[in-house]
Amino acid sequence: MRITKPKPGEPIKIIETKTKGVRYRAVVDVGVGPDGKRRQDMTTHDSLTAARHWITETRAAVKDGTYLTKDRTTFDSLCNRWLDSRRDIREVTRVGYTDVLKAARVRLGKRKAQDITRSDIESFVTWLQTEGGQRGTGVSRRTVVFTLGAVRQVLAYAVTEGLLRANPAESVKAPRKQHGDSHSTAVWAISDLAQFRATADSHEWAAGWRLSLCGLRRSEVLGLTWDAIDLAAGTVEIRAGRVLLDGHRTAIDAPKSSASWRTVNAEAIHPGTVALLRQMKARQAADKLKAGRAYTDSGLVLVDALGSGIRPERYSDEFRRLCDEADVPTVRLHEVRHTIALALHRAGQAPADVASLLGHSVSTHLAFYVPSTKTGAQSAAQALGSALSAAG
């Protein structure tokens, strides 16, 4: 059998293997490494033509700056590196990313990041929609959006690290939003809020409920410490949040965003809040004296009889129970914030002022915290009808 030989000077070497016979190994200089040493790339081909084609393509990529050194980093390892790099996020956010990436790591984790294509991401999204959930059923659109978003960020990180030329998930679309995909926000009437307050004022966490009715997030109420309260002024300063991480652990971290750092005049919103806070502080002092060494002096405002912080899920469960007791609609605890936002919006308060009270941006306030309602639509329709009648 005649063997075609490379021309003199070509960086190609003939090698013979037991299984595949004659092959052609090509070597190309691809630059200089951080250590100043020459870097080379090498590959083996079945034909001399294929080896020459690879050399031409590789040299062209090196020349125009698009060459990528072969890398064996898997998607799973890339996820770990990306999570480690995110020093800018809260622990609860890190836990959330870790959780939302689980499905992607199961499906793509062992694959080399450089081998993942757009088609792979498209197939993964389809799998999520059809059988990626429990018992082989599809997951919600919301889960698909969050998962795809996290995968995009991981692969974008690979691009910035020089592992990928382009992000294969960049143009992959989440499923189109359908009617019923969004959770409808329920809000109270102001009379419901006042009725709940009247019932909650006799509860052992009465001061905590008052703060929730001021628009504080659950994490902000549960992370509030006594040194952040000015009893003389009737104000509370939001400095931290206490959140549930993984169903078991809790952590005290910085507020959700820069806008969340704020001072709220609780006494101005609900007169009598300071008195309830003083009662709670006195009760804690009595509990501490009774428990002795068993008491945990956490400094938190909302604690149990031994000084440990109230579990977040317990606070939410008790809120639902109090809704029943007060005979008001059972809404999610977070929807109290929406109730306050909508009430102040209808009262003509400036969006920037309401956003400052609730601790979020104006854009977030208008996009998510001023929900449309059936009664609002009816009221608007009647107002439009009246205006048209007057004009006619």
mmCIF file of C-alpha atoms in Angstrom:
data_model
loop_
_atom_site.group_PDB
_atom_site.id
_atom_site.type_symbol
_atom_site.label_atom_id
_atom_site.label_comp_id
_atom_site.label_asym_id
_atom_site.label_seq_id
_atom_site.Cartn_x
_atom_site.Cartn_y
_atom_site.Cartn_z
ATOM 1 C CA MET A 1 0.000 0.000 0.000
ATOM 2 C CA ARG A 2 1.377 3.387 -1.050
ATOM 3 C CA ILE A 3 1.690 5.936 1.766
ATOM 4 C CA THR A 4 1.344 9.607 0.895
ATOM 5 C CA LYS A 5 4.086 11.537 2.632
ATOM 6 C CA PRO A 6 4.029 15.152 3.863
ATOM 7 C CA LYS A 7 6.129 17.698 2.003
ATOM 8 C CA PRO A 8 9.440 18.756 3.574
ATOM 9 C CA GLY A 9 8.814 21.434 6.213
ATOM 10 C CA GLU A 10 5.165 20.523 6.822
ATOM 11 C CA PRO A 11 4.497 20.065 10.568
ATOM 12 C CA ILE A 12 3.015 16.631 9.955
ATOM 13 C CA LYS A 13 4.372 13.288 11.096
ATOM 14 C CA ILE A 14 3.325 9.856 9.912
ATOM 15 C CA ILE A 15 2.483 7.415 12.683
ATOM 16 C CA GLU A 16 1.386 3.790 12.458
ATOM 17 C CA THR A 17 -1.190 2.279 14.807
ATOM 18 C CA LYS A 18 -2.250 -1.338 15.235
ATOM 19 C CA THR A 19 -5.944 -0.603 14.946
ATOM 20 C CA LYS A 20 -6.163 2.257 12.435
ATOM 21 C CA GLY A 21 -3.005 1.805 10.423
ATOM 22 C CA VAL A 22 -1.226 4.856 9.024
ATOM 23 C CA ARG A 23 -2.298 8.229 10.463
ATOM 24 C CA TYR A 24 -1.063 11.813 10.231
ATOM 25 C CA ARG A 25 -0.192 13.814 13.342
ATOM 26 C CA ALA A 26 -0.135 17.580 12.844
ATOM 27 C CA VAL A 27 1.415 20.141 15.229
ATOM 28 C CA VAL A 28 0.866 23.923 15.039
ATOM 29 C CA ASP A 29 2.274 26.784 17.110
ATOM 30 C CA VAL A 30 -0.675 28.641 18.663
ATOM 31 C CA GLY A 31 1.052 31.366 20.642
ATOM 32 C CA VAL A 32 2.915 31.942 23.866
ATOM 33 C CA GLY A 33 1.635 30.944 27.297
ATOM 34 C CA PRO A 34 1.631 33.040 30.485
ATOM 35 C CA ASP A 35 4.975 31.445 31.359
ATOM 36 C CA GLY A 36 6.538 32.766 28.142
ATOM 37 C CA LYS A 37 6.869 29.298 26.648
ATOM 38 C CA ARG A 38 5.673 28.360 23.178
ATOM 39 C CA ARG A 39 2.245 26.740 23.051
ATOM 40 C CA GLN A 40 1.331 24.117 20.496
ATOM 41 C CA ASP A 41 -1.797 22.263 19.486
ATOM 42 C CA MET A 42 -1.685 18.742 18.115
ATOM 43 C CA THR A 43 -4.208 16.463 16.478
ATOM 44 C CA THR A 44 -4.182 13.193 14.522
ATOM 45 C CA HIS A 45 -6.041 12.548 11.252
ATOM 46 C CA ASP A 46 -6.784 9.619 8.964
ATOM 47 C CA SER A 47 -5.540 11.406 5.835
ATOM 48 C CA LEU A 48 -2.866 13.875 4.835
ATOM 49 C CA THR A 49 -5.535 16.116 3.290
ATOM 50 C CA ALA A 50 -7.457 16.308 6.570
ATOM 51 C CA ALA A 51 -4.252 17.125 8.487
ATOM 52 C CA ARG A 52 -3.379 19.918 6.045
ATOM 53 C CA HIS A 53 -6.916 21.333 6.254
ATOM 54 C CA TRP A 54 -6.704 21.404 10.062
ATOM 55 C CA ILE A 55 -3.342 23.197 9.931
ATOM 56 C CA THR A 56 -4.740 25.849 7.566
ATOM 57 C CA GLU A 57 -7.840 26.443 9.711
ATOM 58 C CA THR A 58 -5.896 26.537 12.964
ATOM 59 C CA ARG A 59 -3.300 28.988 11.667
ATOM 60 C CA ALA A 60 -6.064 31.242 10.328
ATOM 61 C CA ALA A 61 -7.845 31.169 13.694
ATOM 62 C CA VAL A 62 -4.603 32.042 15.506
ATOM 63 C CA LYS A 63 -3.996 34.923 13.108
ATOM 64 C CA ASP A 64 -7.465 36.492 13.503
ATOM 65 C CA GLY A 65 -7.631 35.870 17.256
ATOM 66 C CA THR A 66 -10.449 33.319 17.236
ATOM 67 C CA TYR A 67 -8.362 30.281 18.140
ATOM 68 C CA LEU A 68 -9.361 28.386 21.273
ATOM 69 C CA THR A 69 -7.015 26.083 23.098
ATOM 70 C CA LYS A 70 -8.612 22.703 23.589
ATOM 71 C CA ASP A 71 -9.903 22.400 27.105
ATOM 72 C CA ARG A 72 -11.357 19.422 28.952
ATOM 73 C CA THR A 73 -13.399 21.480 31.437
ATOM 74 C CA THR A 74 -16.818 19.903 31.869
ATOM 75 C CA PHE A 75 -20.058 21.817 32.254
ATOM 76 C CA ASP A 76 -20.277 20.579 35.835
ATOM 77 C CA SER A 77 -16.829 21.957 36.663
ATOM 78 C CA LEU A 78 -17.698 25.186 34.879
ATOM 79 C CA CYS A 79 -20.786 25.598 37.080
ATOM 80 C CA ASN A 80 -18.612 25.291 40.182
ATOM 81 C CA ARG A 81 -16.132 27.854 38.882
ATOM 82 C CA TRP A 82 -18.909 30.285 37.982
ATOM 83 C CA LEU A 83 -20.565 29.946 41.385
ATOM 84 C CA ASP A 84 -17.198 30.482 43.088
ATOM 85 C CA SER A 85 -16.690 33.646 41.042
ATOM 86 C CA ARG A 86 -20.001 35.162 42.131
ATOM 87 C CA ARG A 87 -18.716 37.045 45.142
ATOM 88 C CA ASP A 88 -21.271 39.759 44.392
ATOM 89 C CA ILE A 89 -24.378 37.810 45.424
ATOM 90 C CA ARG A 90 -26.052 36.948 48.718
ATOM 91 C CA GLU A 91 -25.848 33.415 50.084
ATOM 92 C CA VAL A 92 -29.563 32.852 49.480
ATOM 93 C CA THR A 93 -29.050 33.787 45.819
ATOM 94 C CA ARG A 94 -26.114 31.394 45.564
ATOM 95 C CA VAL A 95 -28.257 28.584 46.985
ATOM 96 C CA GLY A 96 -30.970 29.475 44.473
ATOM 97 C CA TYR A 97 -28.557 29.271 41.537
ATOM 98 C CA THR A 98 -27.191 25.965 42.824
ATOM 99 C CA ASP A 99 -30.702 24.550 42.993
ATOM 100 C CA VAL A 100 -31.838 25.813 39.599
ATOM 101 C CA LEU A 101 -28.724 24.400 37.894
ATOM 102 C CA LYS A 102 -29.275 20.857 39.193
ATOM 103 C CA ALA A 103 -31.241 19.679 36.161
ATOM 104 C CA ALA A 104 -28.712 21.144 33.720
ATOM 105 C CA ARG A 105 -25.858 19.495 35.579
ATOM 106 C CA VAL A 106 -27.615 16.136 35.439
ATOM 107 C CA ARG A 107 -28.163 16.407 31.676
ATOM 108 C CA LEU A 108 -25.007 18.230 30.602
ATOM 109 C CA GLY A 109 -22.628 17.971 33.552
ATOM 110 C CA LYS A 110 -20.238 15.370 32.128
ATOM 111 C CA ARG A 111 -20.027 17.025 28.723
ATOM 112 C CA LYS A 112 -16.998 19.135 27.859
ATOM 113 C CA ALA A 113 -18.087 22.757 27.809
ATOM 114 C CA GLN A 114 -16.451 23.225 24.383
ATOM 115 C CA ASP A 115 -18.534 20.386 22.943
ATOM 116 C CA ILE A 116 -21.910 21.847 23.972
ATOM 117 C CA THR A 117 -23.839 23.280 21.035
ATOM 118 C CA ARG A 118 -26.971 25.349 20.659
ATOM 119 C CA SER A 119 -28.761 22.166 19.617
ATOM 120 C CA ASP A 120 -27.815 20.618 22.974
ATOM 121 C CA ILE A 121 -29.335 23.569 24.845
ATOM 122 C CA GLU A 122 -32.474 23.462 22.689
ATOM 123 C CA SER A 123 -32.851 19.749 23.457
ATOM 124 C CA PHE A 124 -32.339 20.415 27.155
ATOM 125 C CA VAL A 125 -35.084 23.080 27.185
ATOM 126 C CA THR A 126 -37.451 20.702 25.378
ATOM 127 C CA TRP A 127 -36.664 17.991 27.918
ATOM 128 C CA LEU A 128 -37.405 20.408 30.773
ATOM 129 C CA GLN A 129 -40.765 21.292 29.246
ATOM 130 C CA THR A 130 -41.848 17.715 28.626
ATOM 131 C CA GLU A 131 -40.293 15.474 31.273
ATOM 132 C CA GLY A 132 -37.797 17.411 33.385
ATOM 133 C CA GLY A 133 -39.979 17.621 36.469
ATOM 134 C CA GLN A 134 -41.077 15.169 39.109
ATOM 135 C CA ARG A 135 -42.612 11.904 37.919
ATOM 136 C CA GLY A 136 -41.536 12.562 34.359
ATOM 137 C CA THR A 137 -43.740 15.583 33.785
ATOM 138 C CA GLY A 138 -42.648 18.949 32.461
ATOM 139 C CA VAL A 139 -41.708 21.848 34.700
ATOM 140 C CA SER A 140 -43.378 25.247 34.732
ATOM 141 C CA ARG A 141 -42.448 27.972 32.278
ATOM 142 C CA ARG A 142 -41.083 29.966 35.229
ATOM 143 C CA THR A 143 -38.658 27.144 36.075
ATOM 144 C CA VAL A 144 -37.569 26.880 32.431
ATOM 145 C CA VAL A 145 -36.886 30.635 32.314
ATOM 146 C CA PHE A 146 -34.849 30.595 35.543
ATOM 147 C CA THR A 147 -32.905 27.476 34.532
ATOM 148 C CA LEU A 148 -32.118 28.739 31.039
ATOM 149 C CA GLY A 149 -31.057 32.085 32.480
ATOM 150 C CA ALA A 150 -28.606 30.412 34.849
ATOM 151 C CA VAL A 151 -27.200 28.199 32.071
ATOM 152 C CA ARG A 152 -26.692 31.289 29.911
ATOM 153 C CA GLN A 153 -24.737 32.968 32.700
ATOM 154 C CA VAL A 154 -22.499 29.928 33.221
ATOM 155 C CA LEU A 155 -21.683 29.705 29.506
ATOM 156 C CA ALA A 156 -21.205 33.484 29.260
ATOM 157 C CA TYR A 157 -18.622 33.123 32.018
ATOM 158 C CA ALA A 158 -16.862 30.505 29.866
ATOM 159 C CA VAL A 159 -16.690 33.032 27.023
ATOM 160 C CA THR A 160 -15.073 35.655 29.271
ATOM 161 C CA GLU A 161 -12.598 33.014 30.473
ATOM 162 C CA GLY A 162 -11.592 32.222 26.894
ATOM 163 C CA LEU A 163 -12.987 28.682 26.975
ATOM 164 C CA LEU A 164 -15.684 29.371 24.362
ATOM 165 C CA ARG A 165 -15.821 31.637 21.319
ATOM 166 C CA ALA A 166 -19.555 32.211 21.691
ATOM 167 C CA ASN A 167 -22.335 31.351 24.116
ATOM 168 C CA PRO A 168 -24.389 28.445 22.675
ATOM 169 C CA ALA A 169 -27.341 29.343 24.925
ATOM 170 C CA GLU A 170 -27.405 33.042 24.001
ATOM 171 C CA SER A 171 -30.167 32.851 21.382
ATOM 172 C CA VAL A 172 -32.117 29.916 22.797
ATOM 173 C CA LYS A 173 -35.645 31.016 23.620
ATOM 174 C CA ALA A 174 -37.774 30.030 26.584
ATOM 175 C CA PRO A 175 -41.316 28.854 25.771
ATOM 176 C CA ARG A 176 -43.798 31.580 24.974
ATOM 177 C CA LYS A 177 -45.833 32.852 27.875
ATOM 178 C CA GLN A 178 -49.324 31.380 27.941
ATOM 179 C CA HIS A 179 -52.428 32.479 29.769
ATOM 180 C CA GLY A 180 -52.234 30.999 33.243
ATOM 181 C CA ASP A 181 -48.438 30.884 33.368
ATOM 182 C CA SER A 182 -48.261 33.903 35.657
ATOM 183 C CA HIS A 183 -49.264 33.822 39.282
ATOM 184 C CA SER A 184 -52.061 36.306 39.855
ATOM 185 C CA THR A 185 -51.370 38.699 42.697
ATOM 186 C CA ALA A 186 -54.081 38.939 45.336
ATOM 187 C CA VAL A 187 -54.400 42.112 47.369
ATOM 188 C CA TRP A 188 -56.429 43.136 50.390
ATOM 189 C CA ALA A 189 -58.691 46.099 50.706
ATOM 190 C CA ILE A 190 -57.405 48.565 53.282
ATOM 191 C CA SER A 191 -60.276 47.479 55.527
ATOM 192 C CA ASP A 192 -58.900 43.913 55.401
ATOM 193 C CA LEU A 193 -55.474 45.149 56.478
ATOM 194 C CA ALA A 194 -56.999 47.046 59.407
ATOM 195 C CA GLN A 195 -59.088 44.023 60.376
ATOM 196 C CA PHE A 196 -56.039 41.751 60.317
ATOM 197 C CA ARG A 197 -54.123 44.254 62.458
ATOM 198 C CA ALA A 198 -56.892 44.292 65.071
ATOM 199 C CA THR A 199 -56.714 40.508 65.371
ATOM 200 C CA ALA A 200 -52.908 40.262 65.210
ATOM 201 C CA ASP A 201 -52.458 42.860 67.960
ATOM 202 C CA SER A 202 -53.350 40.202 70.546
ATOM 203 C CA HIS A 203 -50.799 37.731 69.159
ATOM 204 C CA GLU A 204 -47.444 37.114 70.860
ATOM 205 C CA TRP A 205 -45.700 38.461 67.734
ATOM 206 C CA ALA A 206 -47.965 41.521 67.522
ATOM 207 C CA ALA A 207 -45.053 43.931 66.979
ATOM 208 C CA GLY A 208 -43.742 41.725 64.170
ATOM 209 C CA TRP A 209 -47.096 41.746 62.420
ATOM 210 C CA ARG A 210 -47.207 45.538 62.708
ATOM 211 C CA LEU A 211 -43.863 45.686 60.893
ATOM 212 C CA SER A 212 -45.115 43.348 58.170
ATOM 213 C CA LEU A 213 -48.112 45.656 57.781
ATOM 214 C CA CYS A 214 -45.640 48.527 57.271
ATOM 215 C CA GLY A 215 -44.412 46.772 54.133
ATOM 216 C CA LEU A 216 -41.314 45.061 55.494
ATOM 217 C CA ARG A 217 -40.361 41.804 53.813
ATOM 218 C CA ARG A 218 -40.490 38.612 55.869
ATOM 219 C CA SER A 219 -36.687 38.437 55.805
ATOM 220 C CA GLU A 220 -36.468 42.018 57.086
ATOM 221 C CA VAL A 221 -38.831 41.401 60.008
ATOM 222 C CA LEU A 222 -37.058 38.182 60.975
ATOM 223 C CA GLY A 223 -33.599 39.739 60.581
ATOM 224 C CA LEU A 224 -34.403 42.907 62.548
ATOM 225 C CA THR A 225 -32.324 43.457 65.676
ATOM 226 C CA TRP A 226 -33.084 45.654 68.673
ATOM 227 C CA ASP A 227 -30.158 47.959 67.953
ATOM 228 C CA ALA A 228 -31.813 48.873 64.632
ATOM 229 C CA ILE A 229 -34.908 50.218 66.390
ATOM 230 C CA ASP A 230 -35.283 53.749 67.720
ATOM 231 C CA LEU A 231 -38.132 53.458 70.211
ATOM 232 C CA ALA A 232 -38.095 57.185 70.921
ATOM 233 C CA ALA A 233 -38.574 58.047 67.226
ATOM 234 C CA GLY A 234 -40.749 55.042 66.427
ATOM 235 C CA THR A 235 -38.541 54.010 63.520
ATOM 236 C CA VAL A 236 -36.872 50.795 62.381
ATOM 237 C CA GLU A 237 -33.740 50.697 60.233
ATOM 238 C CA ILE A 238 -33.489 47.910 57.683
ATOM 239 C CA ARG A 239 -29.897 46.681 57.811
ATOM 240 C CA ALA A 240 -30.201 42.942 57.221
ATOM 241 C CA GLY A 241 -32.470 40.088 56.235
ATOM 242 C CA ARG A 242 -32.793 36.607 57.681
ATOM 243 C CA VAL A 243 -33.603 34.070 54.992
ATOM 244 C CA LEU A 244 -34.238 30.369 54.558
ATOM 245 C CA LEU A 245 -31.415 28.864 52.498
ATOM 246 C CA ASP A 246 -32.201 25.252 51.671
ATOM 247 C CA GLY A 247 -35.270 24.262 53.638
ATOM 248 C CA HIS A 248 -33.255 23.820 56.836
ATOM 249 C CA ARG A 249 -30.585 26.456 57.379
ATOM 250 C CA THR A 250 -31.215 30.145 57.852
ATOM 251 C CA ALA A 251 -28.737 32.961 57.375
ATOM 252 C CA ILE A 252 -28.574 36.655 58.163
ATOM 253 C CA ASP A 253 -27.327 38.593 55.169
ATOM 254 C CA ALA A 254 -27.372 42.087 53.736
ATOM 255 C CA PRO A 255 -30.738 43.452 52.559
ATOM 256 C CA LYS A 256 -32.018 42.262 49.196
ATOM 257 C CA SER A 257 -30.757 45.290 47.255
ATOM 258 C CA SER A 258 -29.240 48.719 47.785
ATOM 259 C CA ALA A 259 -32.759 50.197 47.750
ATOM 260 C CA SER A 260 -33.715 47.905 50.633
ATOM 261 C CA TRP A 261 -31.489 49.809 53.079
ATOM 262 C CA ARG A 262 -33.982 52.267 54.566
ATOM 263 C CA THR A 263 -35.608 53.632 57.696
ATOM 264 C CA VAL A 264 -39.337 53.063 58.181
ATOM 265 C CA ASN A 265 -41.428 55.121 60.588
ATOM 266 C CA ALA A 266 -43.585 52.306 61.925
ATOM 267 C CA GLU A 267 -45.239 54.430 64.593
ATOM 268 C CA ALA A 268 -46.423 56.955 61.996
ATOM 269 C CA ILE A 269 -48.002 54.178 59.931
ATOM 270 C CA HIS A 270 -49.507 52.218 62.826
ATOM 271 C CA PRO A 271 -49.720 54.241 66.057
ATOM 272 C CA GLY A 272 -49.153 51.988 69.040
ATOM 273 C CA THR A 273 -46.362 49.975 67.393
ATOM 274 C CA VAL A 274 -43.759 51.323 69.830
ATOM 275 C CA ALA A 275 -45.869 50.181 72.788
ATOM 276 C CA LEU A 276 -46.070 46.674 71.299
ATOM 277 C CA LEU A 277 -42.308 46.639 70.730
ATOM 278 C CA ARG A 278 -41.714 47.654 74.355
ATOM 279 C CA GLN A 279 -44.007 44.840 75.528
ATOM 280 C CA MET A 280 -42.116 42.348 73.356
ATOM 281 C CA LYS A 281 -38.767 43.525 74.701
ATOM 282 C CA ALA A 282 -39.986 43.201 78.296
ATOM 283 C CA ARG A 283 -41.292 39.694 77.594
ATOM 284 C CA GLN A 284 -37.935 38.671 76.131
ATOM 285 C CA ALA A 285 -36.158 39.961 79.232
ATOM 286 C CA ALA A 286 -38.464 37.806 81.371
ATOM 287 C CA ASP A 287 -37.870 34.776 79.110
ATOM 288 C CA LYS A 288 -34.109 35.284 79.372
ATOM 289 C CA LEU A 289 -34.249 35.424 83.150
ATOM 290 C CA LYS A 290 -36.380 32.291 83.285
ATOM 291 C CA ALA A 291 -34.270 30.257 80.793
ATOM 292 C CA GLY A 292 -30.885 31.230 82.246
ATOM 293 C CA ARG A 293 -27.979 29.664 80.380
ATOM 294 C CA ALA A 294 -30.350 27.963 77.926
ATOM 295 C CA TYR A 295 -31.264 31.347 76.469
ATOM 296 C CA THR A 296 -29.632 32.417 73.191
ATOM 297 C CA ASP A 297 -29.032 36.157 73.180
ATOM 298 C CA SER A 298 -29.303 36.663 69.425
ATOM 299 C CA GLY A 299 -30.327 40.305 69.557
ATOM 300 C CA LEU A 300 -33.176 39.559 67.166
ATOM 301 C CA VAL A 301 -36.550 41.197 67.710
ATOM 302 C CA LEU A 302 -38.632 38.151 66.838
ATOM 303 C CA VAL A 303 -37.521 35.121 68.869
ATOM 304 C CA ASP A 304 -38.976 32.169 70.735
ATOM 305 C CA ALA A 305 -38.901 31.636 74.503
ATOM 306 C CA LEU A 306 -35.245 30.534 74.356
ATOM 307 C CA GLY A 307 -34.082 33.466 72.238
ATOM 308 C CA SER A 308 -33.734 31.639 68.929
ATOM 309 C CA GLY A 309 -35.003 33.353 65.784
ATOM 310 C CA ILE A 310 -38.440 32.384 64.531
ATOM 311 C CA ARG A 311 -38.308 30.028 61.564
ATOM 312 C CA PRO A 312 -39.373 31.792 58.318
ATOM 313 C CA GLU A 313 -41.848 29.081 57.351
ATOM 314 C CA ARG A 314 -43.393 29.182 60.810
ATOM 315 C CA TYR A 315 -43.950 32.925 60.469
ATOM 316 C CA SER A 316 -45.725 32.405 57.127
ATOM 317 C CA ASP A 317 -47.830 29.543 58.500
ATOM 318 C CA GLU A 318 -48.921 31.683 61.442
ATOM 319 C CA PHE A 319 -49.800 34.520 59.077
ATOM 320 C CA ARG A 320 -52.181 32.238 57.173
ATOM 321 C CA ARG A 321 -53.746 31.066 60.428
ATOM 322 C CA LEU A 322 -54.278 34.652 61.535
ATOM 323 C CA CYS A 323 -55.939 35.452 58.191
ATOM 324 C CA ASP A 324 -58.540 32.791 58.982
ATOM 325 C CA GLU A 325 -58.949 34.051 62.533
ATOM 326 C CA ALA A 326 -59.378 37.642 61.334
ATOM 327 C CA ASP A 327 -61.838 36.505 58.640
ATOM 328 C CA VAL A 328 -59.940 38.223 55.836
ATOM 329 C CA PRO A 329 -58.895 36.712 52.478
ATOM 330 C CA THR A 330 -55.873 34.434 52.846
ATOM 331 C CA VAL A 331 -53.183 36.056 50.738
ATOM 332 C CA ARG A 332 -49.479 35.335 50.636
ATOM 333 C CA LEU A 333 -47.502 37.277 53.219
ATOM 334 C CA HIS A 334 -45.539 39.003 50.457
ATOM 335 C CA GLU A 335 -48.808 40.240 48.950
ATOM 336 C CA VAL A 336 -49.259 42.559 51.917
ATOM 337 C CA ARG A 337 -46.532 44.639 50.267
ATOM 338 C CA HIS A 338 -48.562 44.682 47.050
ATOM 339 C CA THR A 339 -51.627 45.756 49.037
ATOM 340 C CA ILE A 340 -49.736 48.712 50.478
ATOM 341 C CA ALA A 341 -48.247 49.628 47.087
ATOM 342 C CA LEU A 342 -51.626 49.611 45.351
ATOM 343 C CA ALA A 343 -53.345 51.527 48.149
ATOM 344 C CA LEU A 344 -50.722 54.282 48.084
ATOM 345 C CA HIS A 345 -50.757 54.364 44.277
ATOM 346 C CA ARG A 346 -54.524 54.918 44.270
ATOM 347 C CA ALA A 347 -54.099 57.556 46.946
ATOM 348 C CA GLY A 348 -51.941 59.516 44.517
ATOM 349 C CA GLN A 349 -48.575 59.026 46.228
ATOM 350 C CA ALA A 350 -45.516 59.467 44.040
ATOM 351 C CA PRO A 351 -44.089 56.093 42.851
ATOM 352 C CA ALA A 352 -40.595 57.112 44.020
ATOM 353 C CA ASP A 353 -41.870 57.745 47.554
ATOM 354 C CA VAL A 354 -43.759 54.444 47.747
ATOM 355 C CA ALA A 355 -40.755 52.564 46.330
ATOM 356 C CA SER A 356 -38.576 54.138 49.029
ATOM 357 C CA LEU A 357 -40.966 52.957 51.733
ATOM 358 C CA LEU A 358 -41.051 49.400 50.390
ATOM 359 C CA GLY A 359 -37.346 49.230 49.590
ATOM 360 C CA HIS A 360 -37.203 48.611 45.859
ATOM 361 C CA SER A 361 -36.600 50.557 42.648
ATOM 362 C CA VAL A 362 -39.252 52.660 40.943
ATOM 363 C CA SER A 363 -39.148 50.385 37.880
ATOM 364 C CA THR A 364 -39.761 47.321 40.052
ATOM 365 C CA HIS A 365 -42.551 49.147 41.852
ATOM 366 C CA LEU A 366 -44.418 50.042 38.662
ATOM 367 C CA ALA A 367 -43.780 46.721 36.912
ATOM 368 C CA PHE A 368 -44.619 44.331 39.743
ATOM 369 C CA TYR A 369 -46.112 46.097 42.750
ATOM 370 C CA VAL A 370 -49.042 47.928 41.192
ATOM 371 C CA PRO A 371 -51.127 44.955 40.050
ATOM 372 C CA SER A 372 -54.165 45.178 37.834
ATOM 373 C CA THR A 373 -57.375 44.045 39.510
ATOM 374 C CA LYS A 374 -60.931 43.316 38.391
ATOM 375 C CA THR A 375 -62.322 46.081 40.569
ATOM 376 C CA GLY A 376 -59.688 48.449 39.220
ATOM 377 C CA ALA A 377 -60.640 47.582 35.632
ATOM 378 C CA GLN A 378 -64.330 48.126 36.419
ATOM 379 C CA SER A 379 -63.587 51.468 38.069
ATOM 380 C CA ALA A 380 -61.493 52.568 35.092
ATOM 381 C CA ALA A 381 -64.232 51.507 32.665
ATOM 382 C CA GLN A 382 -66.819 53.511 34.581
ATOM 383 C CA ALA A 383 -64.534 56.558 34.669
ATOM 384 C CA LEU A 384 -63.954 56.319 30.910
ATOM 385 C CA GLY A 385 -67.692 55.956 30.300
ATOM 386 C CA SER A 386 -68.398 59.024 32.423
ATOM 387 C CA ALA A 387 -65.760 61.028 30.570
ATOM 388 C CA LEU A 388 -67.198 60.052 27.192
ATOM 389 C CA SER A 389 -70.731 60.887 28.323
ATOM 390 C CA ALA A 390 -69.610 64.313 29.479
ATOM 391 C CA ALA A 391 -67.854 64.896 26.169
ATOM 392 C CA GLY A 392 -70.900 63.854 24.151
#
